XYZ file of C-alpha atoms in Angstrom:
453
model
C 18.330 -0.544 17.472
C 17.358 -2.696 20.431
C 13.809 -3.911 20.975
C 12.456 -3.966 24.535
C 9.062 -4.777 25.979
C 8.596 -1.999 28.477
C 10.152 1.408 27.954
C 12.254 3.212 25.404
C 15.084 5.526 26.265
C 15.266 8.790 24.407
C 18.037 9.548 22.030
C 20.657 11.859 23.476
C 20.829 13.867 20.265
C 18.841 17.106 20.506
C 15.957 17.101 18.061
C 16.872 20.433 16.497
C 20.310 19.166 15.472
C 18.881 16.331 13.415
C 17.774 16.972 9.845
C 13.994 16.759 9.513
C 14.648 14.608 6.434
C 17.086 11.913 7.623
C 19.567 10.078 5.425
C 18.681 6.697 7.005
C 22.310 5.600 6.834
C 22.412 3.863 10.203
C 19.847 2.249 12.478
C 19.222 4.458 15.518
C 21.137 3.606 18.690
C 18.170 3.563 21.032
C 15.755 1.143 22.608
C 12.328 0.667 21.052
C 9.300 -0.747 22.785
C 7.855 -3.797 21.038
C 4.500 -2.008 20.719
C 6.125 0.998 19.043
C 8.066 -1.314 16.712
C 4.795 -2.454 15.160
C 2.689 0.714 15.519
C 5.318 2.999 13.974
C 5.721 0.604 11.044
C 1.958 0.450 10.464
C 1.723 4.251 10.480
C 4.485 4.566 7.886
C 2.921 1.787 5.841
C -0.295 3.837 5.614
C 1.751 6.655 4.093
C 3.498 4.371 1.568
C 0.277 2.638 0.541
C -1.421 6.002 0.102
C 1.418 7.043 -2.213
C 1.196 3.737 -4.091
C -2.540 4.143 -4.693
C -2.123 7.745 -5.825
C 0.692 6.936 -8.255
C -1.317 4.053 -9.706
C -4.191 6.485 -10.282
C -1.882 8.839 -12.175
C -1.998 11.785 -9.750
C -0.174 14.903 -10.934
C 3.049 16.036 -9.178
C 1.348 18.957 -7.457
C -1.396 16.622 -6.233
C 1.232 14.218 -4.955
C 2.941 16.967 -2.956
C -0.318 17.826 -1.194
C -1.117 14.159 -0.634
C 2.275 13.396 0.903
C 1.990 16.431 3.179
C -1.448 15.304 4.382
C -0.494 11.640 4.766
C 2.610 12.510 6.761
C 0.723 14.882 9.028
C -2.058 12.357 9.640
C 0.120 9.323 10.325
C 3.675 10.252 11.281
C 3.273 12.873 13.971
C 4.238 11.658 17.459
C 2.274 12.849 20.543
C 5.598 14.265 21.731
C 6.906 16.550 18.994
C 10.498 15.878 20.035
C 9.980 12.231 19.060
C 8.871 12.908 15.461
C 12.337 12.311 14.027
C 12.807 9.121 16.046
C 9.475 7.783 14.808
C 10.490 8.602 11.238
C 13.819 6.791 11.502
C 12.557 3.814 13.503
C 9.608 3.194 11.179
C 11.862 3.331 8.120
C 14.264 0.746 9.503
C 11.464 -1.553 10.681
C 9.916 -1.546 7.213
C 13.353 -1.992 5.681
C 13.530 -5.246 7.654
C 10.005 -6.203 6.578
C 10.484 -5.486 2.872
C 14.038 -6.737 2.356
C 12.966 -10.395 2.215
C 11.969 -10.897 -1.452
C 12.679 -9.182 -4.756
C 9.045 -8.053 -5.154
C 8.920 -6.646 -1.639
C 12.230 -4.808 -2.125
C 11.098 -3.353 -5.439
C 7.846 -1.988 -3.997
C 9.460 -0.556 -0.874
C 12.295 1.031 -2.836
C 9.867 2.730 -5.227
C 7.534 4.007 -2.513
C 10.258 5.212 -0.147
C 11.964 6.994 -3.049
C 8.703 8.705 -4.000
C 8.138 9.691 -0.369
C 11.686 11.101 -0.141
C 11.215 13.038 -3.377
C 8.118 14.869 -2.206
C 9.369 15.447 1.330
C 12.491 17.033 -0.178
C 10.387 19.239 -2.460
C 8.280 20.359 0.503
C 11.370 21.436 2.446
C 12.816 24.932 2.629
C 15.798 26.030 0.511
C 17.981 26.055 3.614
C 16.936 22.508 4.508
C 17.635 21.347 0.965
C 21.142 22.806 0.939
C 21.873 21.312 4.351
C 20.732 17.898 3.162
C 22.882 18.135 0.050
C 25.901 18.783 2.255
C 25.018 15.802 4.454
C 24.681 13.568 1.413
C 28.120 14.699 0.248
C 26.742 14.841 -3.262
C 29.138 14.936 -6.239
C 28.175 18.479 -7.178
C 29.668 21.941 -7.053
C 28.003 25.321 -7.369
C 29.152 26.993 -10.581
C 31.008 30.299 -10.412
C 29.662 33.588 -11.754
C 32.043 33.304 -14.731
C 30.819 29.804 -15.541
C 27.227 31.004 -15.305
C 27.821 33.863 -17.726
C 29.594 31.548 -20.193
C 26.721 29.056 -20.116
C 23.861 31.535 -19.709
C 22.656 31.345 -23.322
C 22.502 27.532 -23.236
C 20.776 27.544 -19.844
C 18.162 29.956 -21.184
C 17.538 27.667 -24.192
C 16.869 24.746 -21.867
C 14.530 26.855 -19.715
C 12.560 28.086 -22.752
C 12.102 24.556 -24.100
C 10.228 23.627 -20.919
C 8.456 26.946 -20.308
C 10.567 27.580 -17.224
C 11.506 31.080 -15.986
C 14.789 32.275 -17.447
C 17.726 32.034 -15.026
C 18.532 35.324 -13.298
C 21.896 36.636 -12.130
C 21.344 35.305 -8.614
C 20.238 31.820 -9.769
C 22.085 28.879 -8.253
C 23.284 26.089 -10.557
C 25.288 22.996 -9.704
C 27.762 21.205 -11.948
C 27.185 17.458 -11.651
C 28.590 14.403 -13.495
C 25.836 13.715 -16.016
C 25.495 10.050 -15.002
C 24.311 11.183 -11.550
C 21.104 12.703 -12.977
C 19.834 10.133 -15.525
C 16.259 11.328 -15.090
C 17.134 14.875 -16.182
C 19.437 13.746 -18.979
C 16.804 11.373 -20.394
C 14.274 14.217 -20.405
C 16.780 16.648 -21.961
C 16.091 19.023 -19.074
C 19.704 20.059 -18.451
C 22.606 21.612 -20.337
C 25.579 19.215 -20.576
C 29.132 20.448 -21.073
C 32.303 18.349 -20.895
C 30.612 15.480 -19.091
C 28.833 17.670 -16.534
C 25.155 18.549 -16.275
C 24.258 22.061 -15.132
C 21.460 21.481 -12.619
C 19.242 24.306 -11.367
C 18.302 24.483 -7.688
C 14.731 23.403 -8.424
C 16.098 20.310 -10.222
C 18.406 19.186 -7.431
C 15.711 16.774 -6.215
C 16.651 14.457 -9.094
C 20.242 14.245 -7.857
C 19.193 13.715 -4.241
C 16.620 11.062 -5.104
C 19.049 9.167 -7.355
C 21.566 9.068 -4.520
C 18.915 8.059 -1.988
C 17.580 5.281 -4.203
C 21.060 3.908 -4.835
C 21.910 3.877 -1.130
C 18.607 2.258 -0.137
C 18.828 -0.396 -2.860
C 22.230 -1.520 -1.594
C 21.061 -1.377 2.024
C 18.069 -3.623 1.314
C 20.326 -6.321 -0.113
C 22.599 -6.172 2.939
C 19.622 -6.218 5.299
C 18.247 -9.295 3.548
C 21.550 -11.101 4.068
C 21.516 -10.279 7.768
C 17.865 -11.308 8.030
C 18.356 -14.710 6.432
C 21.674 -15.454 8.127
C 21.021 -14.413 11.725
C 18.083 -12.198 12.631
C 15.203 -14.450 11.524
C 16.370 -17.363 13.696
C 17.516 -15.256 16.653
C 14.209 -13.395 16.823
C 11.891 -16.255 15.805
C 9.815 -15.962 19.006
C 9.604 -12.183 19.164
C 10.227 -10.069 16.047
C 10.024 -12.620 13.243
C 6.219 -13.134 13.479
C 5.682 -9.359 13.451
C 8.062 -8.785 10.542
C 6.548 -11.567 8.429
C 3.010 -10.326 9.074
C 3.615 -6.635 8.438
C 4.101 -6.919 4.671
C 0.617 -8.443 4.435
C -0.995 -6.045 6.903
C -4.469 -4.700 6.303
C -4.765 -1.218 7.814
C -8.517 -0.591 7.908
C -11.524 -1.769 9.968
C -11.772 -5.536 10.544
C -15.531 -5.739 9.786
C -15.912 -8.491 12.371
C -19.253 -7.014 13.369
C -21.613 -5.136 11.080
C -22.287 -1.705 12.536
C -23.764 0.474 9.820
C -26.692 -1.386 8.303
C -27.676 -4.007 10.870
C -28.550 -7.562 9.992
C -29.482 -8.978 6.602
C -31.710 -11.974 5.947
C -31.385 -14.936 3.610
C -34.083 -13.570 1.320
C -31.942 -10.456 0.683
C -28.823 -12.318 -0.432
C -29.531 -12.793 -4.139
C -30.427 -9.146 -4.664
C -27.458 -7.934 -2.598
C -25.086 -10.248 -4.465
C -26.134 -8.635 -7.755
C -25.987 -5.054 -6.501
C -23.354 -4.812 -3.777
C -21.008 -7.832 -3.687
C -17.483 -7.315 -5.034
C -16.489 -9.622 -7.863
C -14.599 -12.064 -5.605
C -17.686 -12.646 -3.445
C -20.173 -12.538 -6.278
C -18.193 -15.267 -8.045
C -18.195 -17.471 -4.928
C -21.895 -16.836 -4.325
C -22.792 -17.727 -7.921
C -20.670 -20.886 -7.807
C -22.321 -21.936 -4.559
C -25.766 -21.464 -6.089
C -24.652 -23.334 -9.214
C -22.736 -26.277 -7.684
C -24.285 -26.351 -4.184
C -20.783 -26.752 -2.814
C -17.551 -24.834 -2.147
C -14.205 -26.118 -0.950
C -12.808 -24.986 2.391
C -11.067 -21.841 1.067
C -14.241 -20.667 -0.641
C -16.404 -21.395 2.392
C -14.084 -19.394 4.627
C -13.793 -16.421 2.267
C -17.529 -16.152 1.525
C -18.715 -17.223 4.969
C -16.735 -14.608 6.867
C -17.752 -11.948 4.336
C -21.434 -12.787 4.895
C -20.870 -12.664 8.628
C -19.329 -9.191 8.227
C -22.235 -7.826 6.179
C -24.723 -8.873 8.861
C -25.861 -12.473 8.291
C -26.658 -13.965 11.711
C -25.213 -17.371 12.603
C -28.624 -19.054 12.584
C -29.325 -17.700 9.102
C -25.833 -18.657 7.943
C -26.406 -22.253 9.059
C -29.757 -22.315 7.262
C -28.291 -20.751 4.105
C -25.302 -23.106 3.825
C -27.430 -26.139 4.740
C -30.006 -25.317 2.068
C -27.264 -25.277 -0.562
C -25.030 -28.135 0.613
C -27.883 -30.548 1.380
C -28.697 -30.594 -2.342
C -25.233 -32.077 -2.933
C -24.233 -33.952 0.224
C -27.488 -34.310 2.145
C -28.650 -32.648 5.356
C -27.212 -35.302 7.680
C -23.705 -35.062 6.242
C -23.881 -31.263 6.373
C -24.709 -31.376 10.084
C -21.818 -33.753 10.746
C -19.087 -32.267 8.552
C -19.822 -28.603 7.838
C -22.036 -27.022 10.507
C -19.248 -26.995 13.112
C -16.952 -24.790 10.996
C -19.736 -22.226 10.498
C -20.364 -22.015 14.246
C -16.570 -21.864 14.711
C -16.323 -18.819 12.408
C -18.889 -17.059 14.575
C -16.866 -17.788 17.721
C -19.275 -20.395 19.103
C -16.972 -23.428 18.958
C -13.353 -24.285 19.738
C -11.391 -21.377 21.212
C -14.404 -19.077 20.760
C -12.364 -16.784 18.511
C -14.389 -14.101 16.726
C -12.931 -14.488 13.225
C -12.772 -11.467 10.941
C -13.579 -11.279 7.211
C -10.638 -11.512 4.819
C -9.056 -8.309 3.534
C -8.112 -7.756 -0.113
C -4.453 -8.287 0.757
C -5.166 -11.708 2.251
C -7.376 -12.738 -0.657
C -4.887 -11.582 -3.296
C -2.080 -13.533 -1.616
C -4.044 -16.797 -1.541
C -3.214 -19.604 -3.984
C -6.371 -21.375 -5.208
C -5.925 -24.922 -6.469
C -7.848 -26.968 -9.009
C -11.564 -26.832 -8.228
C -11.190 -23.847 -5.912
C -13.138 -20.648 -6.487
C -11.727 -18.402 -3.774
C -8.998 -15.810 -4.270
C -9.013 -12.545 -6.211
C -10.532 -12.727 -9.718
C -8.408 -9.791 -10.840
C -5.305 -11.799 -10.044
C -6.399 -15.381 -10.619
C -8.824 -15.187 -13.592
C -7.677 -15.373 -17.187
C -8.296 -12.151 -19.104
C -11.108 -13.800 -21.058
C -12.891 -14.964 -17.903
C -12.353 -11.609 -16.215
C -13.878 -9.719 -19.131
C -16.897 -12.032 -19.093
C -17.358 -11.565 -15.334
C -17.050 -7.780 -15.598
C -19.590 -7.772 -18.404
C -22.069 -9.636 -16.192
C -21.586 -6.952 -13.540
C -22.506 -4.264 -16.065
C -19.055 -2.760 -16.606
C -18.935 -0.885 -19.927
C -16.302 -1.434 -22.604
C -14.256 1.698 -21.887
C -14.176 1.086 -18.130
C -13.409 -2.575 -18.784
C -10.284 -1.635 -20.727
C -9.142 0.528 -17.814
C -9.719 -2.351 -15.385
C -7.861 -4.839 -17.543
C -4.981 -2.382 -17.954
C -4.613 -2.153 -14.167
C -4.704 -5.942 -13.895
C -1.921 -6.279 -16.461
C 0.168 -3.956 -14.273
C -0.760 -5.993 -11.168
C -2.778 -3.197 -9.547
C -5.516 -5.586 -8.451
C -7.140 -3.432 -5.784
C -7.199 -0.438 -8.103
C -8.861 -2.665 -10.727
C -11.542 -3.491 -8.160
C -11.894 0.204 -7.331
C -12.430 1.049 -11.007
C -15.027 -1.726 -11.200
C -16.839 -0.226 -8.216
C -16.806 3.216 -9.829
C -18.087 1.854 -13.142
C -20.904 -0.166 -11.561
C -22.040 2.606 -9.207
C -21.279 5.649 -11.388
C -19.593 7.140 -8.358
C -15.993 7.869 -7.397
C -14.175 5.951 -4.671
C -11.168 8.088 -3.811
C -10.196 5.969 -0.806
C -9.817 2.887 -3.003
C -11.122 -0.602 -2.231
C -9.062 -2.411 0.412
C -11.605 -4.873 1.788
C -14.583 -6.767 0.286
C -16.776 -5.630 3.171
C -15.752 -2.034 2.505
C -16.957 -2.531 -1.087
C -20.297 -3.787 0.247
C -20.578 -0.971 2.799
C -19.748 1.778 0.290
C -22.130 0.245 -2.259
C -24.923 0.117 0.317
C -24.363 3.778 1.210
C -24.806 4.750 -2.440
C -27.728 2.467 -3.266
C -29.802 2.723 -0.072
C -30.899 6.350 -0.622
C -31.783 5.525 -4.225
C -33.860 2.544 -3.112
C -35.600 4.643 -0.443
C -36.462 7.326 -2.990
C -37.765 4.731 -5.424
C -40.001 3.307 -2.719
């Protein structure tokens, strides 16, 4: 796969001769525009993150099938239908490069790509499934009619134990070495005879997914070796910055300018902090009110959030000055702190219009001693987190659910559950940005406030 800046040549392989569910054994031999390199990867990442959120929420298999179908249709279709397969393959190999670099990244990518492959296989036709099995060269063999009749009673016992339809005379079963289907063996979902598992056609997905996962796991290790030994240095000015940024990519709106609710004033901040700030921002706001000071990381995280929710620069200067002058004095504030606030609003330096931090950026931060920025779900002790959730009005049952997600390192889902508990409303999209939390909260509370008035 060669990356170019202008145009990409088409693959010479006709689209209809390529399986709609590729094996991803080799990187495609075609040129890829630099723009497509990043855009295709971002589109696939939306699919994988959607799967990750759904699995963390405990979606049922049938719900997952529908979700994967919808996610794929929304994100992975190419304007030119003949390019769909190329986009699929290119995006997979780009993300393989992105997620090969650490053990945690490899583990997440391997799990999500395997889940995606599972449900795409299940959504395929019987003909497509059999064709893919042949391409995989799986260690399986369709049993003969004699073998079926000899094992029929045992196969029926297995089917009854899981309320499955009894196998008919035209049913297709495959004889597979039992170690190739550990998932089915562990669940006692197959009949085993002389070291072979008898796998029904509807169970073949387990064999395919096991093979896919094994191949991808090995490939990620090899890709990491190539990345660290040659690619990272060779592409340091072109691909390396993109690759290193993609694993931390935020895929939603940037909230650089408030569009939905207009501006807010200083007098609104205390009430809004109690009703509509996510925990990370509420904690910073409370600490600022308490200590009349925040270190640089806290000022950036809270300041850009306030900018995103609609606090004008003039009001931001007045707000921060009113707090900091109680600790450092007005003159020192003007000399040492006012510039950075104007800079965040694009009025100083390079005039860059800085955007509020996403959840991904906040979670990945590393607060030091005396810092208050970062993600409370990741950086608080369990005792401090429980106390903070209690102050937000999260009930005991919901609190246990939140803490359970934190223990499993699902920090954004923990924040989503907090939102749902505080607002008594579902948030199916999940929380991915503090300003999204504020926006969604405002949408729920504004009609209530208008009715109360």
